[in-house]
PDB file of C-alpha atoms in Angstrom:
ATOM      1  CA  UNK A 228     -99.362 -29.372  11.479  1.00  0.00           C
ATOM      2  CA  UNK A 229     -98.620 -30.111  14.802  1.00  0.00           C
ATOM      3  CA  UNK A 230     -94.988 -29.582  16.949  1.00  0.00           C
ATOM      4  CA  UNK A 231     -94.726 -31.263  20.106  1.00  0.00           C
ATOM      5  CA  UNK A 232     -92.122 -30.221  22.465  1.00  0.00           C
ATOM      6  CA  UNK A 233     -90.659 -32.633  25.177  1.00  0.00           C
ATOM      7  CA  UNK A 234     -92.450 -32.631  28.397  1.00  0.00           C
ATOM      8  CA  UNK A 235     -95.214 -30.054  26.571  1.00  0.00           C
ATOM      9  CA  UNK A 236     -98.734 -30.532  25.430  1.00  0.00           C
ATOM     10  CA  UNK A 237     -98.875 -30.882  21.928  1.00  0.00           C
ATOM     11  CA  UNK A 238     -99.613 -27.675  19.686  1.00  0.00           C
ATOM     12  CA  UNK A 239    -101.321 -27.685  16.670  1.00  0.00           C
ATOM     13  CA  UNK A 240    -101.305 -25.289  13.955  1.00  0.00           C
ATOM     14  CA  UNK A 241    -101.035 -24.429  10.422  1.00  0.00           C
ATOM     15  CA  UNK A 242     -97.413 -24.632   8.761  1.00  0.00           C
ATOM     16  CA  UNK A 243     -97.382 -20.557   8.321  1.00  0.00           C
ATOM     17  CA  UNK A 244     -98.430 -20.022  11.876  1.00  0.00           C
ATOM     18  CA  UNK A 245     -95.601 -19.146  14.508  1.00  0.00           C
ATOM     19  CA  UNK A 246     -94.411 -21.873  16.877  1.00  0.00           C
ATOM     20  CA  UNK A 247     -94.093 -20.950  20.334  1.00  0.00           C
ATOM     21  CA  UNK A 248     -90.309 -19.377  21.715  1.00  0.00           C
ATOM     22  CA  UNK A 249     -89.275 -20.119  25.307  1.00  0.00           C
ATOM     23  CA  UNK A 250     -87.591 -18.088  27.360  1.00  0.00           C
ATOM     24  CA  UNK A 251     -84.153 -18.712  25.709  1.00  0.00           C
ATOM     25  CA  UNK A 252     -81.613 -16.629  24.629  1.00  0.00           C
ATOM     26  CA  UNK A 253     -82.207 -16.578  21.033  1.00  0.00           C
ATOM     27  CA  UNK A 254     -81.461 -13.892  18.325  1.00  0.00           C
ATOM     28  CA  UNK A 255     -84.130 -11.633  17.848  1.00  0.00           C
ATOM     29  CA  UNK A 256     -84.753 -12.311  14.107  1.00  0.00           C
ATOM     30  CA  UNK A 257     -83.541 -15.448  11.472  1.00  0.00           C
ATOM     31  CA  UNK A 258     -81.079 -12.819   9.281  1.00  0.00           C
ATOM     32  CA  UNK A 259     -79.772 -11.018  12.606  1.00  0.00           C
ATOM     33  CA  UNK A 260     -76.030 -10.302  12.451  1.00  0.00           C
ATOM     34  CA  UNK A 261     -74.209  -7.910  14.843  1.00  0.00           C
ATOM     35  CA  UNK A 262     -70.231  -7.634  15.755  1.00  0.00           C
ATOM     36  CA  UNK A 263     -68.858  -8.109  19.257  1.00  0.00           C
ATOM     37  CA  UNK A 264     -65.629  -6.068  20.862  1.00  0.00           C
ATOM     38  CA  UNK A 265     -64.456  -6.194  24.385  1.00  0.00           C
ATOM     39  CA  UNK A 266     -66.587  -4.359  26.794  1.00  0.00           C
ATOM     40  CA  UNK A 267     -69.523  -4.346  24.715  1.00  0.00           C
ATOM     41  CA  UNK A 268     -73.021  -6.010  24.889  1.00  0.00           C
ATOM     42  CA  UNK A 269     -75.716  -7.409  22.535  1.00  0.00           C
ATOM     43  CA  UNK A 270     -79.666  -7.251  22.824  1.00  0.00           C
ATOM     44  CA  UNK A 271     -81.226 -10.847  22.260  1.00  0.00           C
ATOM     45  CA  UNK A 272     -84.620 -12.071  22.320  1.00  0.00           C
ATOM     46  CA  UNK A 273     -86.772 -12.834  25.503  1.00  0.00           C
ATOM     47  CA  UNK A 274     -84.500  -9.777  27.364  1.00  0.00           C
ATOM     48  CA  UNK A 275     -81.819 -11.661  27.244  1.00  0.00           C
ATOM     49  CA  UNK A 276     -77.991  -9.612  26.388  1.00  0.00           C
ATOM     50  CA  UNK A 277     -74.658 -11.047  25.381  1.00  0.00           C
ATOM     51  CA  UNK A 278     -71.705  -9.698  27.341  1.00  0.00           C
ATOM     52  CA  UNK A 279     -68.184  -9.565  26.397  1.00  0.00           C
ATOM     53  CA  UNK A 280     -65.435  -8.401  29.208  1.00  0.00           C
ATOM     54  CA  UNK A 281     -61.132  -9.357  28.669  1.00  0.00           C
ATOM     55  CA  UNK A 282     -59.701 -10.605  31.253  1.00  0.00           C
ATOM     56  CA  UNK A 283     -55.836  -9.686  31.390  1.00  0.00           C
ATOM     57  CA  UNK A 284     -54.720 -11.386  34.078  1.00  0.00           C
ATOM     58  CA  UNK A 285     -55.821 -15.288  34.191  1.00  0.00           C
ATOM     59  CA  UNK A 286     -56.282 -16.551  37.995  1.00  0.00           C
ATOM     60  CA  UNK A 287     -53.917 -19.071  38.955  1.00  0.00           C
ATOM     61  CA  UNK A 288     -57.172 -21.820  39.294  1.00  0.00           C
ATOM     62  CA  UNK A 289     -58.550 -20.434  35.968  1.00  0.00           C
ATOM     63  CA  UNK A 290     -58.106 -24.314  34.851  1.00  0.00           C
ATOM     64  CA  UNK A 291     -60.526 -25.277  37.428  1.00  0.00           C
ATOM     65  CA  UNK A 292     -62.655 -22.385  37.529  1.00  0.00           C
ATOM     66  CA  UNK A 293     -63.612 -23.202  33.896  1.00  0.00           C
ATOM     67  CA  UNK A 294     -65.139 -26.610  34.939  1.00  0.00           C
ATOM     68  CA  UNK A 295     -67.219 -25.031  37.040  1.00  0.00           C
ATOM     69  CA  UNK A 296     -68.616 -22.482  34.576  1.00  0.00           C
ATOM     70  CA  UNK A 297     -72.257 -22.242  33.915  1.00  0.00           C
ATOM     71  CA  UNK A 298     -73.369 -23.015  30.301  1.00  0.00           C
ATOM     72  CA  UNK A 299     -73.926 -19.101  29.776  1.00  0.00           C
ATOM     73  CA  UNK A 300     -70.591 -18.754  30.194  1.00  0.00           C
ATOM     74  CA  UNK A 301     -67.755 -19.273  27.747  1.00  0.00           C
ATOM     75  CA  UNK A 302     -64.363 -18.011  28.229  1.00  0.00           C
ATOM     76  CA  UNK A 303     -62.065 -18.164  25.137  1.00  0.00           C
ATOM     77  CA  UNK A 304     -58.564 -17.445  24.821  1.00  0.00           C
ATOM     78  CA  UNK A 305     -58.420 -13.921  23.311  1.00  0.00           C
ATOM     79  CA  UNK A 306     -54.833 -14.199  21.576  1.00  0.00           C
ATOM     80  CA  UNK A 307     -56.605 -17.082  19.259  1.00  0.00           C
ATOM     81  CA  UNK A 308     -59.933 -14.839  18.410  1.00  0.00           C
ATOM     82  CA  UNK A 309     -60.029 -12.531  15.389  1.00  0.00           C
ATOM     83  CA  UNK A 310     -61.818  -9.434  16.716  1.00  0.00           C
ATOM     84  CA  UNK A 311     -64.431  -8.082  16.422  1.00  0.00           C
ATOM     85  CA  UNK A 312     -66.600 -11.078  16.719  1.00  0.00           C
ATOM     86  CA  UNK A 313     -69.549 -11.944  15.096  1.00  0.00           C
ATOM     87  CA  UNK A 314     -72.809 -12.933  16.735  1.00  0.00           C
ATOM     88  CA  UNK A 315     -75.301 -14.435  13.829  1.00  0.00           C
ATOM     89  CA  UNK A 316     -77.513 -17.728  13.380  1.00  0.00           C
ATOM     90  CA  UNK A 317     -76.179 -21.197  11.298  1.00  0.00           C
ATOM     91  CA  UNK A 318     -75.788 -21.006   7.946  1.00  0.00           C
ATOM     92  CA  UNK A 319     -75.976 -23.740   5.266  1.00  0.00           C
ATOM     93  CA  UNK A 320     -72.678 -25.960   5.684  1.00  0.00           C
ATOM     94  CA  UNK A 321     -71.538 -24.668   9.286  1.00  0.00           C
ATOM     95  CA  UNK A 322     -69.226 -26.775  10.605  1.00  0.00           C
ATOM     96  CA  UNK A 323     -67.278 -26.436  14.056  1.00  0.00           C
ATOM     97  CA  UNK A 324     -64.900 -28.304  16.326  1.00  0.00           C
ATOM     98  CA  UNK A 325     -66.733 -28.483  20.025  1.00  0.00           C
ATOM     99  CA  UNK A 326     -64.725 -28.422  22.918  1.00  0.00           C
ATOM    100  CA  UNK A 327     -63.658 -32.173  23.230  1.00  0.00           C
ATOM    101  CA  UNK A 328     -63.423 -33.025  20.405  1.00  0.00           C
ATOM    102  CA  UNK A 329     -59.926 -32.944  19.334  1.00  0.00           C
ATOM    103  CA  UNK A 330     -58.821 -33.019  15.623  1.00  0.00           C
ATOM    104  CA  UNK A 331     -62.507 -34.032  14.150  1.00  0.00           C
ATOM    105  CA  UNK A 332     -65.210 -31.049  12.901  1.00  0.00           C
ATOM    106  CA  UNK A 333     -69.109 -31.988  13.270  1.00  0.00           C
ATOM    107  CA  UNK A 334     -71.730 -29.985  11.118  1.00  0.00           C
ATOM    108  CA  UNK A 335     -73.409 -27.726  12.995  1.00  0.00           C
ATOM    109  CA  UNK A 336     -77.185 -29.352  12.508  1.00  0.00           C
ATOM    110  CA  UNK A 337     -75.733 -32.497  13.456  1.00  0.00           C
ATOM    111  CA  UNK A 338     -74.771 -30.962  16.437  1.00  0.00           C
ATOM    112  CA  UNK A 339     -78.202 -29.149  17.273  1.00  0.00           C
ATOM    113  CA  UNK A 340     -79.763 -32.831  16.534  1.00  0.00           C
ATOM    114  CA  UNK A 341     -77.839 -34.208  19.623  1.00  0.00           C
ATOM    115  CA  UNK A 342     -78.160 -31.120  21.631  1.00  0.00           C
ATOM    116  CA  UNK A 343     -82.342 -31.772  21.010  1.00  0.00           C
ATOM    117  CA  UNK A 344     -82.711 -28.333  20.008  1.00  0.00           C
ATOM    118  CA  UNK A 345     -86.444 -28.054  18.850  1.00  0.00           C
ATOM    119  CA  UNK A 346     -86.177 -27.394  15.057  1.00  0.00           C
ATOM    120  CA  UNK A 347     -87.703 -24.596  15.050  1.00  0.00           C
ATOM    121  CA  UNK A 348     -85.307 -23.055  16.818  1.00  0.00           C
ATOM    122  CA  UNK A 349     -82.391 -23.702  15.515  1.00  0.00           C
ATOM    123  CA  UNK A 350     -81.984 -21.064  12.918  1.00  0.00           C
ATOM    124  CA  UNK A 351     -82.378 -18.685  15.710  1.00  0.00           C
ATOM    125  CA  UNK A 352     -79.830 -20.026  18.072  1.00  0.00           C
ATOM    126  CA  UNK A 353     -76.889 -18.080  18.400  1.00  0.00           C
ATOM    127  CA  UNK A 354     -73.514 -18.368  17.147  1.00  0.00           C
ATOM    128  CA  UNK A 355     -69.991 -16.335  18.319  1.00  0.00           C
ATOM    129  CA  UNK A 356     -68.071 -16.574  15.040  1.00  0.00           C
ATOM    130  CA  UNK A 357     -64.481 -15.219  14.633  1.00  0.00           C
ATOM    131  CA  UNK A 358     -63.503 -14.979  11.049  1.00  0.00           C
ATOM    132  CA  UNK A 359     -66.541 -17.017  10.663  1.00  0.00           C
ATOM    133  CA  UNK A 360     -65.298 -19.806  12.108  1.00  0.00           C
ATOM    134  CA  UNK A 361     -67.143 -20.690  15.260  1.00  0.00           C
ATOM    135  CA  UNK A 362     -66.196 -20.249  18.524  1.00  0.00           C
ATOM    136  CA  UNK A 363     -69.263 -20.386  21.091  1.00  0.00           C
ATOM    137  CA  UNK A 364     -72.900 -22.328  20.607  1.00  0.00           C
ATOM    138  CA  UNK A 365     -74.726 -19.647  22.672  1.00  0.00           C
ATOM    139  CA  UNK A 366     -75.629 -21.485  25.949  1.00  0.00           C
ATOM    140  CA  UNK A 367     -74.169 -24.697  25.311  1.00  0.00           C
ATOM    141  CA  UNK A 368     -70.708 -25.214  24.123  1.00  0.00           C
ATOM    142  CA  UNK A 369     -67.430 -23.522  23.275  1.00  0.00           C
ATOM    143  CA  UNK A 370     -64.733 -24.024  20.768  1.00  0.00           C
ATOM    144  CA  UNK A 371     -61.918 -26.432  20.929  1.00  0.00           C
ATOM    145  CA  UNK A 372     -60.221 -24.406  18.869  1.00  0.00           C
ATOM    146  CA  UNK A 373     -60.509 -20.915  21.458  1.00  0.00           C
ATOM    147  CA  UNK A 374     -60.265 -23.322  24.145  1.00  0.00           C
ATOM    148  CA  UNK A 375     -58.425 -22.148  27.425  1.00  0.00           C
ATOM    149  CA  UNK A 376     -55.240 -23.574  28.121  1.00  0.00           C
ATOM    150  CA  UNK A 377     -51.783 -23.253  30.509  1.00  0.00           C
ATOM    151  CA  UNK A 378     -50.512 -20.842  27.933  1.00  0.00           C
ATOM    152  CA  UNK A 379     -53.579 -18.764  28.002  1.00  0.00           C
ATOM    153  CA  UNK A 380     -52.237 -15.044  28.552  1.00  0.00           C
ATOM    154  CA  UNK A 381     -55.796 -13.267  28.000  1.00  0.00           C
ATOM    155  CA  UNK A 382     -59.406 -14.592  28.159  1.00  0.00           C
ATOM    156  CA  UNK A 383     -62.823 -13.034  26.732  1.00  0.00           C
ATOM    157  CA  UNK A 384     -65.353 -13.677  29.021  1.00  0.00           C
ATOM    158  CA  UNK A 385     -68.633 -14.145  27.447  1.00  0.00           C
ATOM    159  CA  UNK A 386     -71.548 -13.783  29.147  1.00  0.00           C
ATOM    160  CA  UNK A 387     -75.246 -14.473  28.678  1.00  0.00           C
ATOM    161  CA  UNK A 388     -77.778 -12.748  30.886  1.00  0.00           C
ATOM    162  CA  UNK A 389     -80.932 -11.951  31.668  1.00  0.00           C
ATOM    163  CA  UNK A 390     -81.643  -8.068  32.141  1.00  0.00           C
ATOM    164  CA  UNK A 391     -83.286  -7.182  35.456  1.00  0.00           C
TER     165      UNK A 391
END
């Protein structure tokens, strides 16, 4: 079989062997499920960690400060989240509303399609769930649904990161 990644040489193998991983943040296994609370962290692959901090007291610019965010960054309004969250990989059926795109859902695999997530990947990419539903594509998009907004009171800050 052989798997050719953008930009990469081709790599051929057979179908049991183990594709390559980049340095991503993925989830260390396919079946990996752990919860998420405030102030605590999870260990990903690659030494990557997931971080999750509140934030009480939104800045007045907090609007405008979440264009600017980085994609490893993801701040949700907390009074919309059912805690404790759940970090875990797609399951069969996923669906999710991504930020922009009001009142319409898009299956998750559709989404990883036009994200050009490798396939081979994409049962290891992590998902933020609360009460299953999700709320964060690890690295790439948030919610509509947790989305910040004027009423915002309290946000959870999360936080992907390499460890030094």
């Amino acid at each position: 079989a052989a798997f050719i990644s953008p930009g990469a040489s081709p790599i051929i193998k057979t179908w049991s062997a183990d594709l390559p991983q980049p340095d991503l943040p993925l989830l260390p296994t396919i079946d990996f499920s752990s919860q998420l609370d405030v102030g605590e962290s999870i260990a990903l692959g690659s030494g990557w960690s997931l971080h999750a901090e509140l934030l009480e007291s939104p800045l007045e610019d907090v609007l405008d400060r979440i264009i600017e965010l980085d994609t490893n960054d993801a701040w949700l309004d907390y009074d919309r989240l059912k805690l404790p969250l759940t970090l875990r990989g797609r399951k069969t059926g996923d669906t999710w509303q991504p930020l922009g795109m009001k009142g319409h859902t898009q299956k998750i695999s559709d989404f990883y399609i036009n994200e050009k997530i490798s396939e081979h990947l994409r049962d290891l990419w992590p998902l933020v769930t609360s009460a299953d539903v999700i709320a964060w594509v690890v690295g790439l998009r948030p919610s509509e649904r947790f989305k910040i907004t004027t009423d915002t009171q309290k946000i959870l800050v999360l936080k992907v990161k390499r460890s030094d």
